[in-house]
CSV table of C-alpha atoms in Angstrom, one decimal:
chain,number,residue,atom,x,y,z
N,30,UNK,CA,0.0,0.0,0.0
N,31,UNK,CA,1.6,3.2,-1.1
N,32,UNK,CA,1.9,6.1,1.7
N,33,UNK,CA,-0.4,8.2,-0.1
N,34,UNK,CA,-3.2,5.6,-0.1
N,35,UNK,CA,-2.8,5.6,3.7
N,36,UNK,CA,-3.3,8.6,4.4
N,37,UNK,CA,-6.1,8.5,2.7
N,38,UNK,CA,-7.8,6.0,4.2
N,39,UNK,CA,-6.5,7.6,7.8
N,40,UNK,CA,-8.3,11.0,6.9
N,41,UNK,CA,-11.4,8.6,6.2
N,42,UNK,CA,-11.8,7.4,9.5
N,43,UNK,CA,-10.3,10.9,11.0
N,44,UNK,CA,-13.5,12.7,9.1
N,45,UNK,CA,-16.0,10.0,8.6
N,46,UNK,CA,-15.3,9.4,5.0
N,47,UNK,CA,-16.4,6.3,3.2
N,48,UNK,CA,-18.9,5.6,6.4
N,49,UNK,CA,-21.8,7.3,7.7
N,50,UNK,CA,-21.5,8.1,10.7
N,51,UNK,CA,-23.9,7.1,13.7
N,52,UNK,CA,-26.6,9.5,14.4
N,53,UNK,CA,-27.2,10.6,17.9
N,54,UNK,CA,-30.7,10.4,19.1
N,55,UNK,CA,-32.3,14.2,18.5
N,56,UNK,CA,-29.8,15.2,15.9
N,57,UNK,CA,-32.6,14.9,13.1
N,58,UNK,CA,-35.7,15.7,14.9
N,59,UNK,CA,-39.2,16.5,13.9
N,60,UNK,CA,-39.4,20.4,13.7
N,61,UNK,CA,-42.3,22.9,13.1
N,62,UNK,CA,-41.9,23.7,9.4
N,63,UNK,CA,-41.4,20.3,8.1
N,64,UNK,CA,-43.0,18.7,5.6
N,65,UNK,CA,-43.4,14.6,5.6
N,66,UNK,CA,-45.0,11.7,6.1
N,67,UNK,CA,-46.1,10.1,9.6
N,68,UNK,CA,-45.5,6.3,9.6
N,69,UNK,CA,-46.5,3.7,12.2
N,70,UNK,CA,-45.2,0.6,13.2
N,71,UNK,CA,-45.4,-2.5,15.6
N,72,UNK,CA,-41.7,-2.5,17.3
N,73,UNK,CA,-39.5,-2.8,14.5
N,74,UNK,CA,-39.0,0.9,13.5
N,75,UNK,CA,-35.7,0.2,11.5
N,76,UNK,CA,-37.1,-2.1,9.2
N,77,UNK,CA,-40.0,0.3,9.5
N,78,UNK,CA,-37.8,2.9,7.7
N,79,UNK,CA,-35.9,0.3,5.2
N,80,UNK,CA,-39.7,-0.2,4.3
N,81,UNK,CA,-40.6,2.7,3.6
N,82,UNK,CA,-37.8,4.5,1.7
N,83,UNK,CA,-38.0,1.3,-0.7
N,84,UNK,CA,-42.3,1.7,-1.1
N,85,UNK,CA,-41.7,5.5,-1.1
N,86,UNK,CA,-38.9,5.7,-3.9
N,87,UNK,CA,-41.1,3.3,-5.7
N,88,UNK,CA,-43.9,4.9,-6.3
N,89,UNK,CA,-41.9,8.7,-6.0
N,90,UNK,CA,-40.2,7.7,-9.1
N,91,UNK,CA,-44.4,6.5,-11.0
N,92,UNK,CA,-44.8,10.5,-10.1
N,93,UNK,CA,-42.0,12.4,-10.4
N,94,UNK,CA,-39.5,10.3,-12.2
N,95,UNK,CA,-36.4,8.8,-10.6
N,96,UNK,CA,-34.2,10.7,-8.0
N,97,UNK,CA,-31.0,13.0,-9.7
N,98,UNK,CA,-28.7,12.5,-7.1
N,99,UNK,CA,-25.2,11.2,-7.3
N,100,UNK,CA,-22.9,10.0,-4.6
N,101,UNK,CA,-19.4,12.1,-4.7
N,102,UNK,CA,-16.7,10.1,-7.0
N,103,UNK,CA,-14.2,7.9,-5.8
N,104,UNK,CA,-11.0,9.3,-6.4
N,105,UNK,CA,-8.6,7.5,-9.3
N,106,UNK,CA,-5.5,5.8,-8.3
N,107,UNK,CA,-2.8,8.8,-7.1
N,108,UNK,CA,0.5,6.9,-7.6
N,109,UNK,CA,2.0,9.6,-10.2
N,110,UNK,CA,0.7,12.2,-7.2
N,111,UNK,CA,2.6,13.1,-4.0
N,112,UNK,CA,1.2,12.7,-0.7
N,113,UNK,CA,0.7,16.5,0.1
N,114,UNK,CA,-2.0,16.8,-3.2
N,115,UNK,CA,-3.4,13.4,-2.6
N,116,UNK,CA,-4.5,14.7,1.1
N,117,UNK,CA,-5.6,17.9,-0.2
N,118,UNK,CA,-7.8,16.5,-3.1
N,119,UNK,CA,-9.2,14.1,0.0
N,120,UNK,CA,-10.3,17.0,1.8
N,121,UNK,CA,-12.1,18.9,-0.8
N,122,UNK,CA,-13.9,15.6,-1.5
N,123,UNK,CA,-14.3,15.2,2.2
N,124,UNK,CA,-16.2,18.8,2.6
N,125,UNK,CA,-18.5,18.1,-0.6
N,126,UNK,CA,-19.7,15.0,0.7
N,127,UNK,CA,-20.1,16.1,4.0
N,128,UNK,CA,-22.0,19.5,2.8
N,129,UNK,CA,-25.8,20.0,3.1
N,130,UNK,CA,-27.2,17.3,0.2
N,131,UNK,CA,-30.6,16.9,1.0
N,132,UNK,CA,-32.2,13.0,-0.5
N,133,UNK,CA,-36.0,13.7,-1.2
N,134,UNK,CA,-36.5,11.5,1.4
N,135,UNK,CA,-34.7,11.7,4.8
N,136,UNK,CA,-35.6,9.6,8.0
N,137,UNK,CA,-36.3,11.7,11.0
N,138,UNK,CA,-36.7,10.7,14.9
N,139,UNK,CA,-40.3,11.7,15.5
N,140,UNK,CA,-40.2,11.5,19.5
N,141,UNK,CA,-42.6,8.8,19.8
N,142,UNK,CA,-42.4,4.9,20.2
N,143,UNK,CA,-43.6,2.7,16.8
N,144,UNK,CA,-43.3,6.3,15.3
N,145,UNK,CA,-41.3,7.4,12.3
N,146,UNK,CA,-41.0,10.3,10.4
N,147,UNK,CA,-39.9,10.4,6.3
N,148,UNK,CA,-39.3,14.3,6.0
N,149,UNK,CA,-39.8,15.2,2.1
N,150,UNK,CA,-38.4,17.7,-0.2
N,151,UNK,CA,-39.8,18.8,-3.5
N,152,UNK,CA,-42.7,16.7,-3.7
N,153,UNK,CA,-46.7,16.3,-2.2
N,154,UNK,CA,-46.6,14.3,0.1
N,155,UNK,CA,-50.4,14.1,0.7
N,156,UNK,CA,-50.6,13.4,-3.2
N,157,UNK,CA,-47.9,10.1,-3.0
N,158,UNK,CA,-49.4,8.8,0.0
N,159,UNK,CA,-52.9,9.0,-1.7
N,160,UNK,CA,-51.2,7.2,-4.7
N,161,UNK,CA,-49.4,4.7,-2.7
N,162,UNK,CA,-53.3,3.3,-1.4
N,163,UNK,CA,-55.4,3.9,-4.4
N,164,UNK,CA,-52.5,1.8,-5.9
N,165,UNK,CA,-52.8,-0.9,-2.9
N,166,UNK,CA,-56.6,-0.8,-2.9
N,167,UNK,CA,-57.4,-1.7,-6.9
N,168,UNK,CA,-54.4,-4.1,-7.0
N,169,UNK,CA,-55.1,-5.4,-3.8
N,170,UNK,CA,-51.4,-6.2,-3.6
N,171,UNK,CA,-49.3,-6.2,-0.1
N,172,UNK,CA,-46.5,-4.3,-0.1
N,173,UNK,CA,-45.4,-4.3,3.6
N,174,UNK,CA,-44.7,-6.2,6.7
N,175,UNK,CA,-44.1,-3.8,9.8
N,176,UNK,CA,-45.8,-0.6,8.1
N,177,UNK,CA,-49.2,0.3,10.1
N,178,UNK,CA,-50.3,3.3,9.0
N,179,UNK,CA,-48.9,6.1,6.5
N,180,UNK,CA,-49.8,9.7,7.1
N,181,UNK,CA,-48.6,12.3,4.7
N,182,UNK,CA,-48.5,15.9,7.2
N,183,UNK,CA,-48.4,19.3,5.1
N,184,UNK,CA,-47.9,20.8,7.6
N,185,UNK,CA,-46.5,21.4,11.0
N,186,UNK,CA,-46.7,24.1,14.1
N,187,UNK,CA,-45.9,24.5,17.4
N,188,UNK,CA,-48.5,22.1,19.5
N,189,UNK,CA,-50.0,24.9,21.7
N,190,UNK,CA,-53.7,26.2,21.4
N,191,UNK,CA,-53.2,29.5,20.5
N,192,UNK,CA,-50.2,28.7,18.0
N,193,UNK,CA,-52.4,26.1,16.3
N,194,UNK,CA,-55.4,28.3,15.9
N,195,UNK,CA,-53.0,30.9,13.7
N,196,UNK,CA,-51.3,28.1,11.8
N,197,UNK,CA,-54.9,26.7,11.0
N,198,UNK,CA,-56.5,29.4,10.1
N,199,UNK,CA,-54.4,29.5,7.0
N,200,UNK,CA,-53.7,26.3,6.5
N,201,UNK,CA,-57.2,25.3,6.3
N,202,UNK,CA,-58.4,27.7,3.7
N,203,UNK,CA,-57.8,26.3,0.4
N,204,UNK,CA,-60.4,23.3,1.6
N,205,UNK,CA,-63.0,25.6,3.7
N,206,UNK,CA,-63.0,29.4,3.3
N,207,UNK,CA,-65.9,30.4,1.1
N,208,UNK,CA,-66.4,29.6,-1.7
N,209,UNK,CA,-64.7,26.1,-1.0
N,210,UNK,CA,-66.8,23.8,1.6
N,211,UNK,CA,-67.4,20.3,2.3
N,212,UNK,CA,-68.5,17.5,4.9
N,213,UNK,CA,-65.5,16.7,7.2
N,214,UNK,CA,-64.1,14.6,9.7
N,215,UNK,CA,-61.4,15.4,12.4
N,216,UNK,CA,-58.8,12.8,13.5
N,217,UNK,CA,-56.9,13.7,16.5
N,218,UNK,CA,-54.2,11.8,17.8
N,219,UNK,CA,-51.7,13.1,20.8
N,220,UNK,CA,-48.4,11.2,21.6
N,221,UNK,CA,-46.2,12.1,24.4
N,222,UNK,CA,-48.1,15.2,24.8
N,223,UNK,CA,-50.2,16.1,27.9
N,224,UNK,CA,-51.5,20.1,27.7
N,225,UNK,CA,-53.4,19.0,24.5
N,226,UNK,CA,-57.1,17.6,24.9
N,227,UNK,CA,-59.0,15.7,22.7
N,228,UNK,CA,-61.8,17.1,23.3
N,229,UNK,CA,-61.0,21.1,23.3
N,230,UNK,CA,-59.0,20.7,19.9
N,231,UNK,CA,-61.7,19.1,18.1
N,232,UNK,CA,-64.3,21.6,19.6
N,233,UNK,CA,-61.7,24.9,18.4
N,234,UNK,CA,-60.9,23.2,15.3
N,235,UNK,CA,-64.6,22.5,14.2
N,236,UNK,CA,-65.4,26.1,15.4
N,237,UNK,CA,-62.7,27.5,13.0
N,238,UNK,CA,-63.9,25.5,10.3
N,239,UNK,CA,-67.6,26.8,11.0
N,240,UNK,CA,-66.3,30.3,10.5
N,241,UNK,CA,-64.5,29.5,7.3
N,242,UNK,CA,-67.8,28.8,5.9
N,243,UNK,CA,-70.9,27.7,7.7
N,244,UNK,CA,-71.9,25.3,4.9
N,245,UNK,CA,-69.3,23.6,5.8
N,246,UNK,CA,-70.4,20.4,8.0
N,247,UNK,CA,-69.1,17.7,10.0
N,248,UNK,CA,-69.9,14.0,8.8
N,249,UNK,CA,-68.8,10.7,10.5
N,250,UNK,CA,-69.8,8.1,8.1
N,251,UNK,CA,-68.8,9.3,4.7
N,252,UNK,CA,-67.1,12.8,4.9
N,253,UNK,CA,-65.6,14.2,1.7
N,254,UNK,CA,-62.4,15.6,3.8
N,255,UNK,CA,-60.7,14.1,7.0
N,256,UNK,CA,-58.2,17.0,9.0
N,257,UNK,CA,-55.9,14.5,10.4
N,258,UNK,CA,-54.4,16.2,13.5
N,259,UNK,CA,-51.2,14.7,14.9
N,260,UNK,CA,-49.2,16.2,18.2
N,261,UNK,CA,-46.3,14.7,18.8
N,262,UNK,CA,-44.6,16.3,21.6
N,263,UNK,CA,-45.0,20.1,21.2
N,264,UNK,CA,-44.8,19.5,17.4
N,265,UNK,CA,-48.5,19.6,15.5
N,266,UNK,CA,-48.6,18.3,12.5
N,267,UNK,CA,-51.5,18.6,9.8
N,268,UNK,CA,-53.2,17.2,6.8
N,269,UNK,CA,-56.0,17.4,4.8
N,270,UNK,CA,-56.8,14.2,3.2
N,271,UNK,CA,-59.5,12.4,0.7
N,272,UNK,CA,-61.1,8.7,1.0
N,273,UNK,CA,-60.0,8.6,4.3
N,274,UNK,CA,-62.7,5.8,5.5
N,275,UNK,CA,-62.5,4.3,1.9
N,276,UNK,CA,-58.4,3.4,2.9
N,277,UNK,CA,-59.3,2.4,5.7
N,278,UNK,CA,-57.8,5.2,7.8
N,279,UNK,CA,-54.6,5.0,5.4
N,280,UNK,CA,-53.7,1.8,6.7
N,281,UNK,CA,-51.9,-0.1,4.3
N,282,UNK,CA,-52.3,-3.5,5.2
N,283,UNK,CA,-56.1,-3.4,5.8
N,284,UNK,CA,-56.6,-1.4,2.1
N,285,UNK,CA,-54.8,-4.4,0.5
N,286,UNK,CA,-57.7,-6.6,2.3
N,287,UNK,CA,-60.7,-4.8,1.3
N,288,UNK,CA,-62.7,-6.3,-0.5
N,289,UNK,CA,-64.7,-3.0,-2.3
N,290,UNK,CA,-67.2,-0.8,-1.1
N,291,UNK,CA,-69.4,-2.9,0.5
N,292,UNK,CA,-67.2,-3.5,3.5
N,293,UNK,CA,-67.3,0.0,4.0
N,294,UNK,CA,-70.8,0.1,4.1
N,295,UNK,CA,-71.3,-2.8,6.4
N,296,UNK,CA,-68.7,-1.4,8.6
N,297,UNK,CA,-70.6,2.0,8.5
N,298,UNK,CA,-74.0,-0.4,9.2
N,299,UNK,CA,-72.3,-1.6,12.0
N,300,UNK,CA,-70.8,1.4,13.8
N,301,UNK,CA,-74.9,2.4,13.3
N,302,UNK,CA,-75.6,-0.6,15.4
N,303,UNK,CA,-73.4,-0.4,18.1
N,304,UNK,CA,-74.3,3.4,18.3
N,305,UNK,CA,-78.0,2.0,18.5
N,306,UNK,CA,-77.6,-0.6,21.0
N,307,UNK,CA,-75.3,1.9,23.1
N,308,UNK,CA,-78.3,4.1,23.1
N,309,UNK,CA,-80.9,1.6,24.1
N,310,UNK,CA,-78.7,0.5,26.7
N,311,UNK,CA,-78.0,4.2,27.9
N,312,UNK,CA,-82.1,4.1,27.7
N,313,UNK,CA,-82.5,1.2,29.3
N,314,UNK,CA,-80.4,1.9,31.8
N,315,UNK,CA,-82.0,5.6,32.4
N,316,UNK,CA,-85.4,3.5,32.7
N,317,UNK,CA,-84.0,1.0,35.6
N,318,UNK,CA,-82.9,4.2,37.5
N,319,UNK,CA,-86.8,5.5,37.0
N,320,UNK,CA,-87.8,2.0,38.0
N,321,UNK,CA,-85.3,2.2,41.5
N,322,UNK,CA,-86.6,5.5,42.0
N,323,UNK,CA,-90.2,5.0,41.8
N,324,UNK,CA,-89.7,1.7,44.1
N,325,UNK,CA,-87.5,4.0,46.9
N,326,UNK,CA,-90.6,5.7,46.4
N,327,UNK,CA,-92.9,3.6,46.9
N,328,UNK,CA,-91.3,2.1,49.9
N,329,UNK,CA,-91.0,5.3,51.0
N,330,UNK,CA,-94.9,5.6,50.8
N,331,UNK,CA,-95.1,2.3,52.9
N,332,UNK,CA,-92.8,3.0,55.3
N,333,UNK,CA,-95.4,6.5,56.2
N,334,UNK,CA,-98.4,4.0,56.0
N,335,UNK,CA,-96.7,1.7,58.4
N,336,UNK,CA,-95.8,4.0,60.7
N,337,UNK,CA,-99.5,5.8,60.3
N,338,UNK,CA,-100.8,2.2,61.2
N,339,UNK,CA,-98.5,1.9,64.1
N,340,UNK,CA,-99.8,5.8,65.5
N,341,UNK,CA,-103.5,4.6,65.2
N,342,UNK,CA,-102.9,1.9,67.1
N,343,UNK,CA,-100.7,3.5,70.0
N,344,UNK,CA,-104.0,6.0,69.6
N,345,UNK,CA,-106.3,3.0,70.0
N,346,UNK,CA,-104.7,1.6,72.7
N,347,UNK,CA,-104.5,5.1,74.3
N,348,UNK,CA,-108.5,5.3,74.6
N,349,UNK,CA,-108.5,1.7,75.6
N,350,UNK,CA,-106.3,2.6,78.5
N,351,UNK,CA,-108.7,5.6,79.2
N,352,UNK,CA,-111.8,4.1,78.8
N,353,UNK,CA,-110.2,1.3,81.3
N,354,UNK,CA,-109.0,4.3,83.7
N,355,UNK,CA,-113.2,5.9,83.7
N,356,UNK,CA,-114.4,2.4,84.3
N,357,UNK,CA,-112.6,2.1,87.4
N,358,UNK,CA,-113.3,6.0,88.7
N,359,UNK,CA,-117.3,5.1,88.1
N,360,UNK,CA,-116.7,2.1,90.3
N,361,UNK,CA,-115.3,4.3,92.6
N,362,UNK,CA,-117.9,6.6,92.8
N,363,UNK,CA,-120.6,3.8,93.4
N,364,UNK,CA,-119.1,1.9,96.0
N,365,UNK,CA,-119.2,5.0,98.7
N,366,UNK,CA,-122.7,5.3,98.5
N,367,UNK,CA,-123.6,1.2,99.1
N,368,UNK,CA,-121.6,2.0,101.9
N,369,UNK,CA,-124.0,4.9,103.0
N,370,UNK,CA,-127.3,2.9,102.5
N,371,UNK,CA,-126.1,0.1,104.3
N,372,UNK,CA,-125.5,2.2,107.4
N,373,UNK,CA,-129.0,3.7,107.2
N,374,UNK,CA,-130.6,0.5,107.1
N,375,UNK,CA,-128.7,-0.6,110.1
N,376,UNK,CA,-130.0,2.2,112.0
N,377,UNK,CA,-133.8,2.0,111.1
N,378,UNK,CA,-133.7,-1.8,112.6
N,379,UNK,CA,-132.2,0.1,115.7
């Protein structure tokens, strides 16, 4: 090995040349500003991302044609150079590679667990996804193994009430301010966040909607747009998407089961029957609680009858007693005066 080639191959390992080098855990976080695609998992998130660069490339390429980017040149053999223009022809290689080349696809650390995050550059992301599962669901053909759920997120903000509200109010105009409007769906989904409630963002967000345009409505069975809301720390991120019940909540294995429309609508038929028996259980339950009541008071009722019962005959006994006491004074008053008469008598005989 000539002196030149090792110096080479020392300033490769002194400046991570010819390797990439291990990222730390939050060097390539999800930020406010990105623009991606949201991916769940069950455990394995590196084949997770393996899996998705290789569906996402795929299908980027149908769209937009294949990717023009070129790994920086090996360098040819330097034996007719010396060593001092070999290492300086290393280094300028060295800082190209190493300078800000951004893939159209770069895996991110999203902060949450079964979680991964494909930031994108110069593309839709909401329009691949969409062709990635209209792709799945005519040709019915499985593509992954570990991937859940795909998400494409046009958007992201700061995860906090009042920053969302701004951020929305924009965002959500090309799909809702008048003239636009449509039936929609919100679906909200908080990881590793604990100042943001369900409930409260859903109410805000289908109050700013309302304002946009108040023809526009909300529809849980077949809405024309679903808002998919995702917080992920103190990162919100934001899509608006199509056929969202049709692809099965974007799930990518499930699309690739469906069987056509029909299982849509017998799913819909049966979300309608649990909602029914739900109610006539919340009903039947309301009229048990009637029933307990009206038997507290009824024993209520009987307990004041009883005790009326009981009074009447303390009362009854009462006038026994006193009819029993008068008895006894009238045989009091009688028996003086026998007395009286017998004396008399005595005396006449005298």
């Amino acid at each position: 090995m000539s002196e030149a080639q090792d110096l080479r191959k020392r300033s490769k390992k002194r400046y991570g040349g010819g390797h990439r080098s291990k990222k730390y855990k939050g060097s390539r976080e999800l930020e406010v500003g990105m623009q991606g695609i949201l991916i769940t998992c069950n455990m394995n998130e590196r084949k997770c991302t393996a899996e998705a660069f290789n569906l996402l490339n795929e299908y980027a390429d149908q769209l937009y044609g294949p990717e023009n980017f070129k790994e920086p040149e090996e360098s040819s053999s330097e034996e007719d150079e010396d060593v001092e223009a070999a290492l300086k022809k290393e280094v300028k290689q060295l800082k190209a590679s190493s300078g800000k080349r951004e893939r159209r696809f770069q895996a991110m650390d999203s902060g949450a667990n079964n979680v991964i995050f494909i930031k994108t550059k110069n593309l839709d992301p909401d329009k691949l996804v969409h062709h990635i599962l209209s792709d799945l669901h005519i040709t019915k053909k499985n593509k992954s193994r570990v991937i859940l759920r795909m998400l494409p997120v046009s958007g992201t903000c700061k995860a906090f009430q009042e920053d969302m509200d701004k951020f929305l109010s924009v965002f959500l105009e090309p799909w809702f301010k008048a003239p636009n409007q449509g039936s929609y769906q919100i679906a909200f989904k908080a990881r590793n966040s604990s100042h943001n409630k369900r409930d409260d963002i859903i109410k805000a967000l289908a109050g700013l909607v309302g304002k946009m345009n108040p023809k526009n409505k909300v529809d849980l069975t077949t809405p024309e747009l679903t808002i998919i809301v995702e917080v992920i720390k103190s990162v919100c991120c934001v899509s608006v998407v199509r056929d969202y019940t049709l692809y099965r909540k974007y799930n990518l294995q499930e699309v690739a089961k469906e069987e056509g429309p029909k299982d849509v609508k017998q799913e819909e038929v049966t979300t309608n029957q649990e909602e029914i028996k739900s109610n006539q259980e919340e009903k039947d339950g309301k009229q048990e609680e009637i029933k307990s009541n009206q038997e507290e008071k009824d024993g209520k009722q009987g307990d004041g009858k009883s005790n009326q019962e009981e009074k009447d005959v303390k009362q009854e006994e009462i006038k026994s007693n006193q009819e029993e006491k008068d008895g006894k004074q009238e045989e009091g008053k009688d028996a003086p005066k026998t007395d009286k008469e017998g004396k008399g008598d005595e005396e006449e005989e005298k």
